[in-house]
Short mmCIF file of C-alpha atoms in Angstrom, two decimals:
data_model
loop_
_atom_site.label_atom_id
_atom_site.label_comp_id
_atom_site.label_asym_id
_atom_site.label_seq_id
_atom_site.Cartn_x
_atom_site.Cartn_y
_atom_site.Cartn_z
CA UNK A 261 76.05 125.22 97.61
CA UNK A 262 72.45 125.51 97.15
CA UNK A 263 69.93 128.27 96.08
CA UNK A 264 66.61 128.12 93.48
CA UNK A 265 66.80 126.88 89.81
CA UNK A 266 64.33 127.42 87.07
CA UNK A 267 64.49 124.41 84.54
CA UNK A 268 62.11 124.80 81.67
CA UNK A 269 60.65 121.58 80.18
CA UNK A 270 60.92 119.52 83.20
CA UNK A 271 58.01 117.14 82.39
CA UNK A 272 60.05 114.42 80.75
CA UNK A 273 63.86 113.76 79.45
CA UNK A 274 67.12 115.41 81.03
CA UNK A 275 64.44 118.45 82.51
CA UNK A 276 63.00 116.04 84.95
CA UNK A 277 66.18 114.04 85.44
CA UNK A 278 67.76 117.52 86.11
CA UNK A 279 64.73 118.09 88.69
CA UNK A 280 65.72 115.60 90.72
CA UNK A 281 69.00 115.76 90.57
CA UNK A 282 68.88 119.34 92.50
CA UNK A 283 66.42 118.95 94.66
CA UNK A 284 68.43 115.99 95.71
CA UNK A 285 70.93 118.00 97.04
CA UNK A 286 68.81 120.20 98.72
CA UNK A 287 68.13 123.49 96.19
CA UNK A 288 64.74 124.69 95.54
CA UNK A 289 63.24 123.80 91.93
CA UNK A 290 61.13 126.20 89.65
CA UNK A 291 60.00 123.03 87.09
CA UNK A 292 58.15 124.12 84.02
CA UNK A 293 56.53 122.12 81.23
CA UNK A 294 52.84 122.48 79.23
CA UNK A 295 51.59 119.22 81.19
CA UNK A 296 49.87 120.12 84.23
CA UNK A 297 49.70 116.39 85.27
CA UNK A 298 53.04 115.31 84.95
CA UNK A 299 54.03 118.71 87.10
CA UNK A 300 51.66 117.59 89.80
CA UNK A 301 53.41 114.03 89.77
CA UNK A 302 56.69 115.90 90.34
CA UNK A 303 55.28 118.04 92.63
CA UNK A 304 54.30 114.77 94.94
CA UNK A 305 57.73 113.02 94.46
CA UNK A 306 59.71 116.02 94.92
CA UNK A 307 57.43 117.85 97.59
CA UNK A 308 57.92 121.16 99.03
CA UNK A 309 61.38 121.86 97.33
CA UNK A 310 59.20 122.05 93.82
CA UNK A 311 57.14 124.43 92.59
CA UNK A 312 55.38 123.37 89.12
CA UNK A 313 54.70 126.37 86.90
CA UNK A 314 52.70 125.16 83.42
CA UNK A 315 52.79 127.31 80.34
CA UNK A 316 53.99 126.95 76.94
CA UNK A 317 57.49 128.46 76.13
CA UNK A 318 56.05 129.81 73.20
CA UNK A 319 53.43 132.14 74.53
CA UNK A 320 55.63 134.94 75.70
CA UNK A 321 52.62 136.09 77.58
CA UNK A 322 52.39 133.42 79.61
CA UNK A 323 55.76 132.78 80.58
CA UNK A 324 56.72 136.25 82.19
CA UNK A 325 53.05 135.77 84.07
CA UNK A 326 54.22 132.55 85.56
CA UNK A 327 57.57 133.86 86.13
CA UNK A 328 55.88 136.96 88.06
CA UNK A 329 53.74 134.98 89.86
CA UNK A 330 56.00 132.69 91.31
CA UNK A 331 55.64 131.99 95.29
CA UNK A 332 57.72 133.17 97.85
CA UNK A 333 60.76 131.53 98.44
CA UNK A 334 61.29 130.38 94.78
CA UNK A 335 61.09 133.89 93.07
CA UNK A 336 65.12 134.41 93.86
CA UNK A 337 66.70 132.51 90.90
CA UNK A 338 70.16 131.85 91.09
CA UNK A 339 70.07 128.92 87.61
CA UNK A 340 68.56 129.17 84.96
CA UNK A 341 68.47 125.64 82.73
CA UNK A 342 66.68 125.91 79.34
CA UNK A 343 66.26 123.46 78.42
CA UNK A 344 63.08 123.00 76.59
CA UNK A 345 62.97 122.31 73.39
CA UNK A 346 62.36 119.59 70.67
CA UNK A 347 63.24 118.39 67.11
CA UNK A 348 59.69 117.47 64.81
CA UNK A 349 60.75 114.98 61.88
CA UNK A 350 64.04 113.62 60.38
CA UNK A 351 63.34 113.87 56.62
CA UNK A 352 65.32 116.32 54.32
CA UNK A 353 64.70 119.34 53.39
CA UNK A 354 62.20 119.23 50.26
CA UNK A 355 60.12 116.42 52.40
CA UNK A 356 59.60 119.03 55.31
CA UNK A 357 56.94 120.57 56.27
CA UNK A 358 57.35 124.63 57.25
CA UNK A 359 54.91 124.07 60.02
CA UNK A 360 57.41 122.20 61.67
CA UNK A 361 60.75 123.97 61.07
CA UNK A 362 57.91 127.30 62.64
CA UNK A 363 57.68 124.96 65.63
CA UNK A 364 61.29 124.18 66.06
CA UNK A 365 62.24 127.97 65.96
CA UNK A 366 59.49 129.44 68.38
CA UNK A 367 60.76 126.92 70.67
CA UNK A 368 64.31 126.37 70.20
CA UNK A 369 65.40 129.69 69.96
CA UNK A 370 62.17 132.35 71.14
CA UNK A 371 61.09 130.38 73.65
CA UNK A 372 64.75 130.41 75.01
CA UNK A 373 64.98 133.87 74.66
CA UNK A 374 62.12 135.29 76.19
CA UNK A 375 63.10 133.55 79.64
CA UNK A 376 66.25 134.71 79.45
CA UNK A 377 65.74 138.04 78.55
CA UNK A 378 63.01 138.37 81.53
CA UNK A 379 65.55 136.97 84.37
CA UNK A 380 68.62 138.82 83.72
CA UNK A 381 68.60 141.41 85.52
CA UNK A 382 67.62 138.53 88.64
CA UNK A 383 70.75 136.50 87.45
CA UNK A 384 72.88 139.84 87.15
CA UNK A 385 71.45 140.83 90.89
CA UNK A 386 72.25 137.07 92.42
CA UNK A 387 75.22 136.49 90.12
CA UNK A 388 73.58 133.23 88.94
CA UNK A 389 74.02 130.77 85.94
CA UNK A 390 73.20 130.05 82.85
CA UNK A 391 72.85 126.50 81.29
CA UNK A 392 71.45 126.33 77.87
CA UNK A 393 71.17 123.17 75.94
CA UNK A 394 71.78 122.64 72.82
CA UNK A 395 73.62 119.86 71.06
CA UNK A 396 76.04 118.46 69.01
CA UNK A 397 74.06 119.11 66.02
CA UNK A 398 75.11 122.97 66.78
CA UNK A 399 78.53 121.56 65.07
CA UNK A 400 77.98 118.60 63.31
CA UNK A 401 75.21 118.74 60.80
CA UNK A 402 73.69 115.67 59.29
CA UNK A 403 71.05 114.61 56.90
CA UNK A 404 67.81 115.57 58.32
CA UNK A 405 69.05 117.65 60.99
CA UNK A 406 68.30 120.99 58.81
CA UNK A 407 66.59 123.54 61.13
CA UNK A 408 67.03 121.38 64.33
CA UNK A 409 70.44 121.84 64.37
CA UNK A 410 70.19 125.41 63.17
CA UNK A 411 68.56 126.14 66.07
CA UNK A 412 71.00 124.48 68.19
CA UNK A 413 73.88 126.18 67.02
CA UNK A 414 71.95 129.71 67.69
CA UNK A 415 71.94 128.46 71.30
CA UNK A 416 75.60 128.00 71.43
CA UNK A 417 76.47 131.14 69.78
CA UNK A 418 74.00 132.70 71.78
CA UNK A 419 75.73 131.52 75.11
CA UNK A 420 78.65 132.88 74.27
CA UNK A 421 77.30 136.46 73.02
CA UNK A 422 75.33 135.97 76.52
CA UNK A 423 79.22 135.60 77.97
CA UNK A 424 80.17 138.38 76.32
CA UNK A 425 77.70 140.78 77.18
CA UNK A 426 77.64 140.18 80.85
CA UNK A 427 81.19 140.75 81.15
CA UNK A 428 82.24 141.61 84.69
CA UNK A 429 78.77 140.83 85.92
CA UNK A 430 79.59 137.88 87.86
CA UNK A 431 77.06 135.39 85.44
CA UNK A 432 78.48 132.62 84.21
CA UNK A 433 77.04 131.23 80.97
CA UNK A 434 77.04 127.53 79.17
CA UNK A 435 75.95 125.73 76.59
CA UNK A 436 75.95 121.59 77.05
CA UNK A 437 76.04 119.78 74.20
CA UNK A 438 74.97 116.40 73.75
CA UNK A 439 74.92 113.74 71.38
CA UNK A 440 72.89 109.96 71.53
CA UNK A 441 70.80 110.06 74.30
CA UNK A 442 67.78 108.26 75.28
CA UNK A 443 64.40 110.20 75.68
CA UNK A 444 60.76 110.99 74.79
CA UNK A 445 62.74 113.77 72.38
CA UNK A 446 63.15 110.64 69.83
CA UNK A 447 59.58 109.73 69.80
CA UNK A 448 58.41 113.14 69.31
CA UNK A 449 60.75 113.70 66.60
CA UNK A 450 59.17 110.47 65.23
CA UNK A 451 55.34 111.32 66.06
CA UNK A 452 55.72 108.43 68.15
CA UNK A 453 57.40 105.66 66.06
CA UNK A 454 58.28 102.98 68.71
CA UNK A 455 59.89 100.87 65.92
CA UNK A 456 62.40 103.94 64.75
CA UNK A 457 63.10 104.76 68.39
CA UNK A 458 64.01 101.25 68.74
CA UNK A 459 66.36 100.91 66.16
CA UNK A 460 68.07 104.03 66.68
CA UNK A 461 69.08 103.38 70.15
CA UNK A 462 69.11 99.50 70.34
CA UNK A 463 72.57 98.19 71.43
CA UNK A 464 74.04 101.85 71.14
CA UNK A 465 74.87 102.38 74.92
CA UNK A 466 73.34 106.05 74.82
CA UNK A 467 73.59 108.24 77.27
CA UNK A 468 71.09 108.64 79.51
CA UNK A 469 68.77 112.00 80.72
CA UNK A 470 70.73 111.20 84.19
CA UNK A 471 74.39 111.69 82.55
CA UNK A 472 73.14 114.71 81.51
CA UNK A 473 71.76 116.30 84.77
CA UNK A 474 74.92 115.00 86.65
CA UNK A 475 76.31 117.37 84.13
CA UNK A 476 74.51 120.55 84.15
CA UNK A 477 74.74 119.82 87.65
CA UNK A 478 78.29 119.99 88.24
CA UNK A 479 78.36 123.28 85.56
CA UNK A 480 75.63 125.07 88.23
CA UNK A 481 78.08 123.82 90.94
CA UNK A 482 81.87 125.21 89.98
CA UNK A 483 83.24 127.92 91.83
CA UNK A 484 82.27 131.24 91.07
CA UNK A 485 84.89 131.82 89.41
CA UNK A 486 85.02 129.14 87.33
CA UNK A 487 82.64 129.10 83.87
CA UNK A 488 82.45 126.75 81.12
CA UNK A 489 81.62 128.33 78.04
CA UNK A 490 80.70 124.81 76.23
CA UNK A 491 80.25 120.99 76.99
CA UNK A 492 80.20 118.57 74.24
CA UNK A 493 79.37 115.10 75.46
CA UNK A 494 78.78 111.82 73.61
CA UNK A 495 78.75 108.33 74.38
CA UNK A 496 81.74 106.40 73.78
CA UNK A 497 79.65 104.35 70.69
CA UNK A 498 79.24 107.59 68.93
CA UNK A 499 81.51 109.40 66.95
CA UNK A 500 81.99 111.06 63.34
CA UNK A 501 81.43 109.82 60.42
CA UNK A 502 83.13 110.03 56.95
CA UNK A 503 81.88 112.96 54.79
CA UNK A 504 79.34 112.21 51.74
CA UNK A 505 80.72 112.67 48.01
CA UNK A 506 78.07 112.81 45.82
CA UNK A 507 79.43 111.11 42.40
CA UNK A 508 78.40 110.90 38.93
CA UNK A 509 77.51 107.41 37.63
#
C-alpha cells in the first residue's frame, strides 16, 4: 500500500521521523512546518517523493492556500497526520501566562481543525485516514499540564466525534497517544532549558520520535477495514503515579 500523506509539523520530532518513515516505503509526502529551511533540508534528503509546504497552522488563511496550491501528483491525499502542535511552560495555573494557554489552543485544537475540516471531503472521496496526535495527558492530568492536556483530550474526543460522523464513509479515524518521548517539544515547552530537558529524560529510556512514526505508520497501513479509534503508548519506565492528598498540618 502506498498513496500521498499530509503530515503537519514535519520540521522536527515524530513529524519528520514520520516523513521518513513513508517515504521510505515508497508514498508521496505533503510535509508542513513554519521553517522554510528545515523543509528545504527534507526536501534534499527525501527528494522527489516530498513536497515542503511552509505556513503556520494558525493562519487559517494560509493553510487552505497551501493546501490549494499543492502540485500535481501530491494534491490526492489519502492520510492525513496532525500532528503539529506544542506545549509552552510547565508551571501551574496562577504562574501562567494567558498568552501561552492562547498559543496552545490556536494550535492544538484550531490549527487541527481547520486542516481537517478543508480535506474531508478529499478523505471522504479517497476513503483515506485520519491520525491525530494527542497524548496521554488527554487522560492523565498532572501538575502543570493544565491547558496542554486540555487540548489533548479535545483531540481524542474529537477523533472519535470525527468516527462518528463519517459513519459508513469508508474514513477511518485515530488518535495516538503518547507518553515520555524525546524531542525538541521538551525544549520548547522549556524556552530552551537544556538542563530541564536533561533531567527529565536522563536514564528514562523514552521513547523515541521513530517509535512513534513506526506507529502511525502501521495505523495508516491496516486494512481498510480495520480502524483504531485510540493508541496509548508509553515506555516501559513510565507509568502512574499515586494520587496527591492535600493534608492539613
Amino acid at each position: 500500500m502506498s498513496g500521498t500523506v499530509l503530515i503537519t509539523g514535519t520540521t522536527s520530532g515524530f513529524g519528520a521521523a514520520a516523513a521518513r518513515r513513508f517515504a521510505g516505503a515508497g508514498w508521496k509526502v505533503v510535509g508542513t512546518g513554519r521553517r522554510q529551511e528545515r523543509l528545504d533540508e527534507m526536501r534534499k534528503e527525501l527528494g522527489d517523493c516530498f513536497h515542503g509546504a511552509a505556513f503556520d497552522v494558525t493562519d487559517e488563511a494560509a493553510t487552505i492556500a497551501a493546501i490549494e496550491a499543492l502540485p500535481a501528483g501530491f494534491g490526492e491525499i489519502d492520510v492525513l497526520v496532525n500532528n503539529a502542535g506544542l506545549a509552552l511552560g510547565t508551571k501551574p495555573v496562577p504562574a501562567t501566562k494567558l498568552s501561552d494557554w492562547k498559543t496552545m489552543i490556536e494550535t492544538n485544537v484550531t490549527g487541527l481543525v481547520t486542516i481537517t475540516h478543508h480535506l474531508i471531503p478529499k478523505l471522504i472521496e479517497r476513503r483515506g485516514v485520519i491520525v491525530n496526535l494527542s497524548s496521554v495527558a488527554s487522560t492523565w492530568p498532572y501538575p502543570g499540564g493544565n491547558v496542554y492536556g486540555g487540548t489533548k483530550a479535545f483531540v481524542r474526543q474529537f477523533s472519535l466525534g470525527l468516527r462518528s460522523d463519517l459513519h459508513g464513509k469508508g474514513v477511518r479515524v485515530t488518535s495516538i497517544e503518547p507518553g515520555l518521548c524525546e524531542s525538541e517539544f521538551t525544549l520548547v515547552r522549556t524556552g530552551g532549558d537544556k538542563e530541564a530537558y536533561d533531567k527529565l529524560y536522563g536514564g528514562a529510556h523514552a521513547l523515541q520520535p521513530e517509535d512513534i512514526a513506526e506507529t502511525v505508520f502501521w495505523v495508516a497501513t491496516q486494512p481498510p477495514h480495520v480502524n483504531v479509534n485510540a493508541l496509548e503508548i508509553m515506555p516501559v519506565t513510565q507509568s502512574w503515579a499515586p494520587f496527591q492528598v492535600a493534608r492539613d498540618v
